[in-house]
Amino acid sequence: MTMFSSSNTFRAADLGCATGPNILLAVQNMIDAVKHSHELPEFQVFFNDQTSNDFNLLFTSLPPERRYFAAGVPGSFRSQLFPRASLHFVHSSYAIQILSTLPKEAVDKSSPAWNKGRIHYSNSAPEAVDAYEAQFAVDMKSFLEPRAEEIVHDGLMAFIVPGHPTGTPHSEAFFNKTLEILGSCLVDMANMGKISYEKVDLFNLPAYLASPHEMDAAVKQNGSFSVEIMEYLHQEKQQPEALASTKRAGFEGILKEHFGFGEEILGRLYHLVCKKFGQQSSTFLESPGDAMNLFVFLKRI
Ligand SMILES: C[S@@+](CC[C@H](N)C(=O)[O-])C[C@H]1O[C@@H](n2cnc3c(N)ncnc32)[C@H](O)[C@@H]1O
């Protein structure tokens, strides 16, 4: 109740919303939960993503019967997007793992962290892993600092990211295994002469899967939030086709930009990815494990 003492409007934001529809469900869940316990007359929901996001598509898919005021907020969530102490609840799903920039050492031929022949760090030299880890720590700082300004005292923030268990090698994380396969398919395409090896060497995905320990350290370092819940959410087994299509949806933009892929070659790549996922479905796809989706629930103190 202290959170609403100065306002009759519940203000929530979704950060890295893309174009729906997952987010619309998350927003409805959040409103239902608040309505269940408080008599609040009005809700306002801010949908944030980068300026390149298709906000028009998002706005046209908002349910006409919605009981909240909706607004788009363009720009990076690694800067302050809202006035001080104006938000009661912040939500974000599968966005915070995306790094603001690639660690430059990973694509620097003269650096021991050069990630030759790989598109991600999970099986790479320790220097490459360190470079990714360091970038994640910088990015968590620039994510939490603006939120500490924007969220009211006692306000809440919930986010979900793909994660990896504290103390286990990065290479054992399910999401990382899927990226290894995507990388090996790009090498296959270089072997077939479809793309150059050099382009593969210069391609690295700007994403980092943190452990609960790293998340906790970032929250403590920031000092403005208490950790209310930090736990893994169970993940059902995924079919190779479904998994390949989420990879396609997630990485199509960056692959097109880096390799200049058209639809035909992207289709070939995803055919390869799907085939390899299928070949491995009896091993890692069978038991993705619970340690895939890290749920973090924080309170502004
Ligand atoms: C994988 S999508 C997840 C979309 C949606 N949240 C969901 O759960 O379905 C990640 C989204 O985060 C956005 N994103 C990544 N970094 C961002 C940043 N610094 N600021 C705002 N949005 C960002 C991307 O543009 C993309 O739309």
PDB file of C-alpha atoms in Angstrom, residues 15-241:
ATOM      1  CA  LEU A  15      11.160  -3.106 -21.320  1.00  0.00           C
ATOM      2  CA  GLY A  16      12.228  -4.716 -24.599  1.00  0.00           C
ATOM      3  CA  CYS A  17       8.594  -5.439 -25.537  1.00  0.00           C
ATOM      4  CA  ALA A  18       9.159  -6.226 -29.269  1.00  0.00           C
ATOM      5  CA  THR A  19       5.778  -6.469 -31.018  1.00  0.00           C
ATOM      6  CA  GLY A  20       3.743  -8.729 -28.680  1.00  0.00           C
ATOM      7  CA  PRO A  21       1.917 -11.076 -28.155  1.00  0.00           C
ATOM      8  CA  ASN A  22       3.846 -12.572 -25.175  1.00  0.00           C
ATOM      9  CA  ILE A  23       4.003  -9.177 -23.615  1.00  0.00           C
ATOM     10  CA  LEU A  24       0.277  -8.509 -23.873  1.00  0.00           C
ATOM     11  CA  LEU A  25      -0.315 -11.650 -21.869  1.00  0.00           C
ATOM     12  CA  ALA A  26       2.291 -10.624 -19.302  1.00  0.00           C
ATOM     13  CA  VAL A  27       0.680  -7.174 -18.974  1.00  0.00           C
ATOM     14  CA  GLN A  28      -2.768  -8.692 -18.468  1.00  0.00           C
ATOM     15  CA  ASN A  29      -1.389 -11.065 -15.808  1.00  0.00           C
ATOM     16  CA  MET A  30       0.201  -8.167 -14.007  1.00  0.00           C
ATOM     17  CA  ILE A  31      -2.998  -6.085 -14.036  1.00  0.00           C
ATOM     18  CA  ASP A  32      -5.082  -9.043 -12.861  1.00  0.00           C
ATOM     19  CA  ALA A  33      -2.655  -9.633  -9.986  1.00  0.00           C
ATOM     20  CA  VAL A  34      -2.756  -5.998  -8.865  1.00  0.00           C
ATOM     21  CA  LYS A  35      -6.558  -5.775  -9.210  1.00  0.00           C
ATOM     22  CA  HIS A  36      -6.877  -8.877  -7.113  1.00  0.00           C
ATOM     23  CA  SER A  37      -5.301  -7.196  -4.129  1.00  0.00           C
ATOM     24  CA  HIS A  38      -5.958  -3.441  -4.587  1.00  0.00           C
ATOM     25  CA  GLU A  39      -8.844  -1.235  -5.620  1.00  0.00           C
ATOM     26  CA  LEU A  40      -7.033   0.960  -8.086  1.00  0.00           C
ATOM     27  CA  PRO A  41      -9.014   2.931 -10.605  1.00  0.00           C
ATOM     28  CA  GLU A  42      -6.501   3.372 -13.391  1.00  0.00           C
ATOM     29  CA  PHE A  43      -3.609   1.545 -15.004  1.00  0.00           C
ATOM     30  CA  GLN A  44      -1.055   2.965 -17.381  1.00  0.00           C
ATOM     31  CA  VAL A  45       1.295   0.671 -19.275  1.00  0.00           C
ATOM     32  CA  PHE A  46       4.379   1.847 -21.121  1.00  0.00           C
ATOM     33  CA  PHE A  47       5.765  -0.353 -23.871  1.00  0.00           C
ATOM     34  CA  ASN A  48       9.464   0.190 -24.462  1.00  0.00           C
ATOM     35  CA  ASP A  49      11.847  -1.023 -27.118  1.00  0.00           C
ATOM     36  CA  GLN A  50      14.564   0.368 -29.367  1.00  0.00           C
ATOM     37  CA  THR A  51      13.467   3.014 -31.889  1.00  0.00           C
ATOM     38  CA  SER A  52      13.819   0.438 -34.687  1.00  0.00           C
ATOM     39  CA  ASN A  53      11.010  -1.657 -33.151  1.00  0.00           C
ATOM     40  CA  ASP A  54       7.736  -1.872 -35.077  1.00  0.00           C
ATOM     41  CA  PHE A  55       5.590  -0.011 -32.533  1.00  0.00           C
ATOM     42  CA  ASN A  56       2.747   0.320 -35.056  1.00  0.00           C
ATOM     43  CA  LEU A  57       2.465  -3.444 -35.226  1.00  0.00           C
ATOM     44  CA  LEU A  58       2.421  -3.612 -31.429  1.00  0.00           C
ATOM     45  CA  PHE A  59      -0.211  -0.875 -31.117  1.00  0.00           C
ATOM     46  CA  THR A  60      -2.516  -2.488 -33.661  1.00  0.00           C
ATOM     47  CA  SER A  61      -2.360  -5.768 -31.733  1.00  0.00           C
ATOM     48  CA  LEU A  62      -3.337  -4.229 -28.373  1.00  0.00           C
ATOM     49  CA  PRO A  63      -6.666  -5.774 -27.292  1.00  0.00           C
ATOM     50  CA  PRO A  64      -9.470  -3.240 -27.956  1.00  0.00           C
ATOM     51  CA  GLU A  65     -11.150  -4.221 -24.678  1.00  0.00           C
ATOM     52  CA  ARG A  66      -8.038  -3.500 -22.607  1.00  0.00           C
ATOM     53  CA  ARG A  67      -8.560  -1.727 -19.300  1.00  0.00           C
ATOM     54  CA  TYR A  68      -5.320   0.252 -19.303  1.00  0.00           C
ATOM     55  CA  PHE A  69      -3.890   3.332 -20.968  1.00  0.00           C
ATOM     56  CA  ALA A  70      -1.082   2.348 -23.328  1.00  0.00           C
ATOM     57  CA  ALA A  71       1.912   4.337 -24.516  1.00  0.00           C
ATOM     58  CA  GLY A  72       5.079   3.562 -26.464  1.00  0.00           C
ATOM     59  CA  VAL A  73       8.438   4.652 -25.106  1.00  0.00           C
ATOM     60  CA  PRO A  74      11.255   4.440 -27.651  1.00  0.00           C
ATOM     61  CA  GLY A  75      14.942   4.123 -26.761  1.00  0.00           C
ATOM     62  CA  SER A  76      17.443   1.951 -24.975  1.00  0.00           C
ATOM     63  CA  PHE A  77      16.576   0.762 -21.491  1.00  0.00           C
ATOM     64  CA  ARG A  78      20.217   1.344 -20.647  1.00  0.00           C
ATOM     65  CA  SER A  79      19.369   4.995 -20.043  1.00  0.00           C
ATOM     66  CA  GLN A  80      16.665   6.707 -18.008  1.00  0.00           C
ATOM     67  CA  LEU A  81      13.359   6.505 -19.911  1.00  0.00           C
ATOM     68  CA  PHE A  82      10.869   7.724 -17.278  1.00  0.00           C
ATOM     69  CA  PRO A  83      10.675  10.547 -14.710  1.00  0.00           C
ATOM     70  CA  ARG A  84      12.065   9.927 -11.248  1.00  0.00           C
ATOM     71  CA  ALA A  85       9.956   7.738  -8.929  1.00  0.00           C
ATOM     72  CA  SER A  86       7.162   7.373 -11.499  1.00  0.00           C
ATOM     73  CA  LEU A  87       6.874   3.593 -12.016  1.00  0.00           C
ATOM     74  CA  HIS A  88       5.302   1.023  -9.685  1.00  0.00           C
ATOM     75  CA  PHE A  89       6.218  -2.071 -11.630  1.00  0.00           C
ATOM     76  CA  VAL A  90       8.750  -2.927 -14.331  1.00  0.00           C
ATOM     77  CA  HIS A  91       8.665  -6.112 -16.353  1.00  0.00           C
ATOM     78  CA  SER A  92      11.081  -7.439 -18.950  1.00  0.00           C
ATOM     79  CA  SER A  93      11.332 -10.804 -20.655  1.00  0.00           C
ATOM     80  CA  TYR A  94      14.215 -12.174 -22.712  1.00  0.00           C
ATOM     81  CA  ALA A  95      15.746  -8.750 -23.357  1.00  0.00           C
ATOM     82  CA  ILE A  96      18.316  -8.042 -20.628  1.00  0.00           C
ATOM     83  CA  GLN A  97      20.616 -10.835 -21.857  1.00  0.00           C
ATOM     84  CA  ILE A  98      21.189  -8.842 -25.066  1.00  0.00           C
ATOM     85  CA  LEU A  99      24.431  -6.932 -24.664  1.00  0.00           C
ATOM     86  CA  SER A 100      24.611  -3.260 -25.577  1.00  0.00           C
ATOM     87  CA  THR A 101      27.683  -4.010 -27.654  1.00  0.00           C
ATOM     88  CA  LEU A 102      29.894  -6.920 -28.591  1.00  0.00           C
ATOM     89  CA  PRO A 103      33.098  -7.120 -26.527  1.00  0.00           C
ATOM     90  CA  LYS A 104      35.519  -5.677 -29.064  1.00  0.00           C
ATOM     91  CA  GLU A 105      38.303  -8.125 -28.129  1.00  0.00           C
ATOM     92  CA  ALA A 106      36.136 -11.013 -29.378  1.00  0.00           C
ATOM     93  CA  VAL A 107      36.517  -9.865 -32.977  1.00  0.00           C
ATOM     94  CA  ASP A 108      40.039  -8.433 -32.679  1.00  0.00           C
ATOM     95  CA  LYS A 109      42.531 -10.746 -34.416  1.00  0.00           C
ATOM     96  CA  SER A 110      45.397  -9.497 -32.263  1.00  0.00           C
ATOM     97  CA  SER A 111      43.618 -10.182 -28.965  1.00  0.00           C
ATOM     98  CA  PRO A 112      43.876 -13.465 -26.986  1.00  0.00           C
ATOM     99  CA  ALA A 113      40.075 -13.146 -26.688  1.00  0.00           C
ATOM    100  CA  TRP A 114      39.637 -13.388 -30.483  1.00  0.00           C
ATOM    101  CA  ASN A 115      36.739 -15.785 -30.938  1.00  0.00           C
ATOM    102  CA  LYS A 116      37.787 -17.296 -34.269  1.00  0.00           C
ATOM    103  CA  GLY A 117      35.376 -19.786 -35.832  1.00  0.00           C
ATOM    104  CA  ARG A 118      32.768 -19.343 -33.113  1.00  0.00           C
ATOM    105  CA  ILE A 119      29.750 -17.107 -32.811  1.00  0.00           C
ATOM    106  CA  HIS A 120      29.461 -17.201 -29.026  1.00  0.00           C
ATOM    107  CA  TYR A 121      31.705 -17.628 -25.998  1.00  0.00           C
ATOM    108  CA  SER A 122      30.496 -20.830 -24.372  1.00  0.00           C
ATOM    109  CA  ASN A 123      33.291 -23.100 -25.653  1.00  0.00           C
ATOM    110  CA  SER A 124      35.843 -20.342 -26.178  1.00  0.00           C
ATOM    111  CA  ALA A 125      39.174 -19.342 -24.677  1.00  0.00           C
ATOM    112  CA  PRO A 126      38.897 -18.035 -21.083  1.00  0.00           C
ATOM    113  CA  GLU A 127      39.848 -14.557 -22.350  1.00  0.00           C
ATOM    114  CA  ALA A 128      36.808 -14.475 -24.639  1.00  0.00           C
ATOM    115  CA  VAL A 129      34.518 -15.645 -21.806  1.00  0.00           C
ATOM    116  CA  ASP A 130      36.014 -12.961 -19.534  1.00  0.00           C
ATOM    117  CA  ALA A 131      35.368 -10.284 -22.162  1.00  0.00           C
ATOM    118  CA  TYR A 132      31.695 -11.273 -22.405  1.00  0.00           C
ATOM    119  CA  GLU A 133      31.358 -11.470 -18.619  1.00  0.00           C
ATOM    120  CA  ALA A 134      32.854  -8.017 -18.219  1.00  0.00           C
ATOM    121  CA  GLN A 135      30.475  -6.549 -20.809  1.00  0.00           C
ATOM    122  CA  PHE A 136      27.517  -8.123 -19.018  1.00  0.00           C
ATOM    123  CA  ALA A 137      28.583  -6.543 -15.709  1.00  0.00           C
ATOM    124  CA  VAL A 138      28.836  -3.118 -17.388  1.00  0.00           C
ATOM    125  CA  ASP A 139      25.427  -3.602 -19.009  1.00  0.00           C
ATOM    126  CA  MET A 140      23.688  -4.691 -15.803  1.00  0.00           C
ATOM    127  CA  LYS A 141      25.011  -1.540 -14.154  1.00  0.00           C
ATOM    128  CA  SER A 142      23.578   0.610 -16.924  1.00  0.00           C
ATOM    129  CA  PHE A 143      20.280  -1.284 -16.714  1.00  0.00           C
ATOM    130  CA  LEU A 144      19.817  -1.089 -12.931  1.00  0.00           C
ATOM    131  CA  GLU A 145      20.939   2.492 -12.364  1.00  0.00           C
ATOM    132  CA  PRO A 146      18.159   4.138 -14.420  1.00  0.00           C
ATOM    133  CA  ARG A 147      15.573   1.728 -12.925  1.00  0.00           C
ATOM    134  CA  ALA A 148      16.615   2.789  -9.433  1.00  0.00           C
ATOM    135  CA  GLU A 149      15.737   6.361 -10.459  1.00  0.00           C
ATOM    136  CA  GLU A 150      12.433   5.537 -12.124  1.00  0.00           C
ATOM    137  CA  ILE A 151      10.866   3.047  -9.690  1.00  0.00           C
ATOM    138  CA  VAL A 152       9.058   4.299  -6.580  1.00  0.00           C
ATOM    139  CA  HIS A 153      10.142   3.255  -3.110  1.00  0.00           C
ATOM    140  CA  ASP A 154       8.769  -0.295  -2.537  1.00  0.00           C
ATOM    141  CA  GLY A 155       8.114  -0.603  -6.283  1.00  0.00           C
ATOM    142  CA  LEU A 156       8.780  -3.942  -7.964  1.00  0.00           C
ATOM    143  CA  MET A 157      10.685  -5.243 -10.958  1.00  0.00           C
ATOM    144  CA  ALA A 158      10.355  -8.713 -12.472  1.00  0.00           C
ATOM    145  CA  PHE A 159      12.453 -10.025 -15.297  1.00  0.00           C
ATOM    146  CA  ILE A 160      13.211 -13.272 -16.987  1.00  0.00           C
ATOM    147  CA  VAL A 161      16.352 -14.115 -18.951  1.00  0.00           C
ATOM    148  CA  PRO A 162      17.915 -17.278 -20.303  1.00  0.00           C
ATOM    149  CA  GLY A 163      20.462 -18.234 -17.667  1.00  0.00           C
ATOM    150  CA  HIS A 164      23.111 -20.736 -16.668  1.00  0.00           C
ATOM    151  CA  PRO A 165      23.516 -22.390 -13.263  1.00  0.00           C
ATOM    152  CA  THR A 166      26.119 -20.953 -10.913  1.00  0.00           C
ATOM    153  CA  GLY A 167      29.284 -23.058 -10.953  1.00  0.00           C
ATOM    154  CA  THR A 168      28.576 -25.023 -14.147  1.00  0.00           C
ATOM    155  CA  PRO A 169      30.462 -24.419 -17.400  1.00  0.00           C
ATOM    156  CA  HIS A 170      28.805 -22.059 -19.892  1.00  0.00           C
ATOM    157  CA  SER A 171      28.964 -24.849 -22.453  1.00  0.00           C
ATOM    158  CA  GLU A 172      26.403 -26.874 -20.472  1.00  0.00           C
ATOM    159  CA  ALA A 173      23.676 -24.233 -20.604  1.00  0.00           C
ATOM    160  CA  PHE A 174      20.881 -25.310 -22.930  1.00  0.00           C
ATOM    161  CA  PHE A 175      20.617 -21.970 -24.731  1.00  0.00           C
ATOM    162  CA  ASN A 176      24.387 -21.959 -25.302  1.00  0.00           C
ATOM    163  CA  LYS A 177      24.247 -25.459 -26.772  1.00  0.00           C
ATOM    164  CA  THR A 178      21.664 -24.241 -29.284  1.00  0.00           C
ATOM    165  CA  LEU A 179      23.926 -21.326 -30.222  1.00  0.00           C
ATOM    166  CA  GLU A 180      26.861 -23.727 -30.698  1.00  0.00           C
ATOM    167  CA  ILE A 181      24.722 -25.577 -33.233  1.00  0.00           C
ATOM    168  CA  LEU A 182      23.762 -22.370 -35.006  1.00  0.00           C
ATOM    169  CA  GLY A 183      27.505 -21.502 -35.164  1.00  0.00           C
ATOM    170  CA  SER A 184      28.434 -24.929 -36.527  1.00  0.00           C
ATOM    171  CA  CYS A 185      25.804 -24.512 -39.266  1.00  0.00           C
ATOM    172  CA  LEU A 186      27.386 -21.198 -40.273  1.00  0.00           C
ATOM    173  CA  VAL A 187      30.773 -22.993 -40.485  1.00  0.00           C
ATOM    174  CA  ASP A 188      29.079 -25.693 -42.612  1.00  0.00           C
ATOM    175  CA  MET A 189      27.854 -22.961 -44.938  1.00  0.00           C
ATOM    176  CA  ALA A 190      31.403 -21.576 -45.164  1.00  0.00           C
ATOM    177  CA  ASN A 191      32.634 -25.114 -45.974  1.00  0.00           C
ATOM    178  CA  MET A 192      30.055 -25.241 -48.764  1.00  0.00           C
ATOM    179  CA  GLY A 193      31.390 -21.923 -50.100  1.00  0.00           C
ATOM    180  CA  LYS A 194      28.119 -20.087 -49.386  1.00  0.00           C
ATOM    181  CA  ILE A 195      29.725 -17.553 -47.044  1.00  0.00           C
ATOM    182  CA  SER A 196      33.305 -16.559 -46.275  1.00  0.00           C
ATOM    183  CA  TYR A 197      35.210 -17.921 -43.274  1.00  0.00           C
ATOM    184  CA  GLU A 198      36.269 -14.409 -42.472  1.00  0.00           C
ATOM    185  CA  LYS A 199      32.641 -13.281 -42.093  1.00  0.00           C
ATOM    186  CA  VAL A 200      32.018 -16.181 -39.724  1.00  0.00           C
ATOM    187  CA  ASP A 201      35.124 -15.238 -37.687  1.00  0.00           C
ATOM    188  CA  LEU A 202      33.893 -11.671 -37.420  1.00  0.00           C
ATOM    189  CA  PHE A 203      30.394 -12.666 -36.346  1.00  0.00           C
ATOM    190  CA  ASN A 204      29.653 -12.926 -32.624  1.00  0.00           C
ATOM    191  CA  LEU A 205      26.276 -12.809 -30.926  1.00  0.00           C
ATOM    192  CA  PRO A 206      25.914 -10.015 -28.389  1.00  0.00           C
ATOM    193  CA  ALA A 207      24.164 -12.037 -25.690  1.00  0.00           C
ATOM    194  CA  TYR A 208      25.261 -13.269 -22.281  1.00  0.00           C
ATOM    195  CA  LEU A 209      23.650 -15.911 -20.064  1.00  0.00           C
ATOM    196  CA  ALA A 210      24.195 -14.943 -16.470  1.00  0.00           C
ATOM    197  CA  SER A 211      24.172 -17.192 -13.433  1.00  0.00           C
ATOM    198  CA  PRO A 212      22.130 -16.346 -10.312  1.00  0.00           C
ATOM    199  CA  HIS A 213      25.441 -15.519  -8.636  1.00  0.00           C
ATOM    200  CA  GLU A 214      26.278 -12.912 -11.281  1.00  0.00           C
ATOM    201  CA  MET A 215      22.763 -11.433 -11.130  1.00  0.00           C
ATOM    202  CA  ASP A 216      22.965 -11.226  -7.386  1.00  0.00           C
ATOM    203  CA  ALA A 217      26.360  -9.521  -7.569  1.00  0.00           C
ATOM    204  CA  ALA A 218      25.004  -6.937 -10.044  1.00  0.00           C
ATOM    205  CA  VAL A 219      22.007  -6.182  -7.779  1.00  0.00           C
ATOM    206  CA  LYS A 220      24.236  -5.864  -4.693  1.00  0.00           C
ATOM    207  CA  GLN A 221      26.687  -3.660  -6.543  1.00  0.00           C
ATOM    208  CA  ASN A 222      23.819  -1.338  -7.507  1.00  0.00           C
ATOM    209  CA  GLY A 223      22.540  -1.264  -3.934  1.00  0.00           C
ATOM    210  CA  SER A 224      19.008   0.095  -4.614  1.00  0.00           C
ATOM    211  CA  PHE A 225      17.071  -3.188  -4.758  1.00  0.00           C
ATOM    212  CA  SER A 226      16.509  -6.212  -2.575  1.00  0.00           C
ATOM    213  CA  VAL A 227      16.225  -9.638  -4.176  1.00  0.00           C
ATOM    214  CA  GLU A 228      12.765 -11.020  -3.344  1.00  0.00           C
ATOM    215  CA  ILE A 229      12.905 -14.081  -5.605  1.00  0.00           C
ATOM    216  CA  MET A 230      15.595 -15.541  -7.866  1.00  0.00           C
ATOM    217  CA  GLU A 231      14.795 -18.943  -9.285  1.00  0.00           C
ATOM    218  CA  TYR A 232      14.762 -21.066 -12.421  1.00  0.00           C
ATOM    219  CA  LEU A 233      11.498 -21.714 -14.215  1.00  0.00           C
ATOM    220  CA  HIS A 234      10.805 -25.134 -15.600  1.00  0.00           C
ATOM    221  CA  GLN A 235      11.011 -25.496 -19.387  1.00  0.00           C
ATOM    222  CA  GLU A 236       9.098 -28.098 -21.332  1.00  0.00           C
ATOM    223  CA  LYS A 237      10.848 -30.117 -24.017  1.00  0.00           C
ATOM    224  CA  GLN A 238      10.942 -28.255 -27.342  1.00  0.00           C
ATOM    225  CA  GLN A 239      10.530 -29.742 -30.803  1.00  0.00           C
ATOM    226  CA  PRO A 240      13.420 -29.121 -33.248  1.00  0.00           C
ATOM    227  CA  GLU A 241      11.195 -27.138 -35.651  1.00  0.00           C
TER     228      GLU A 241
END
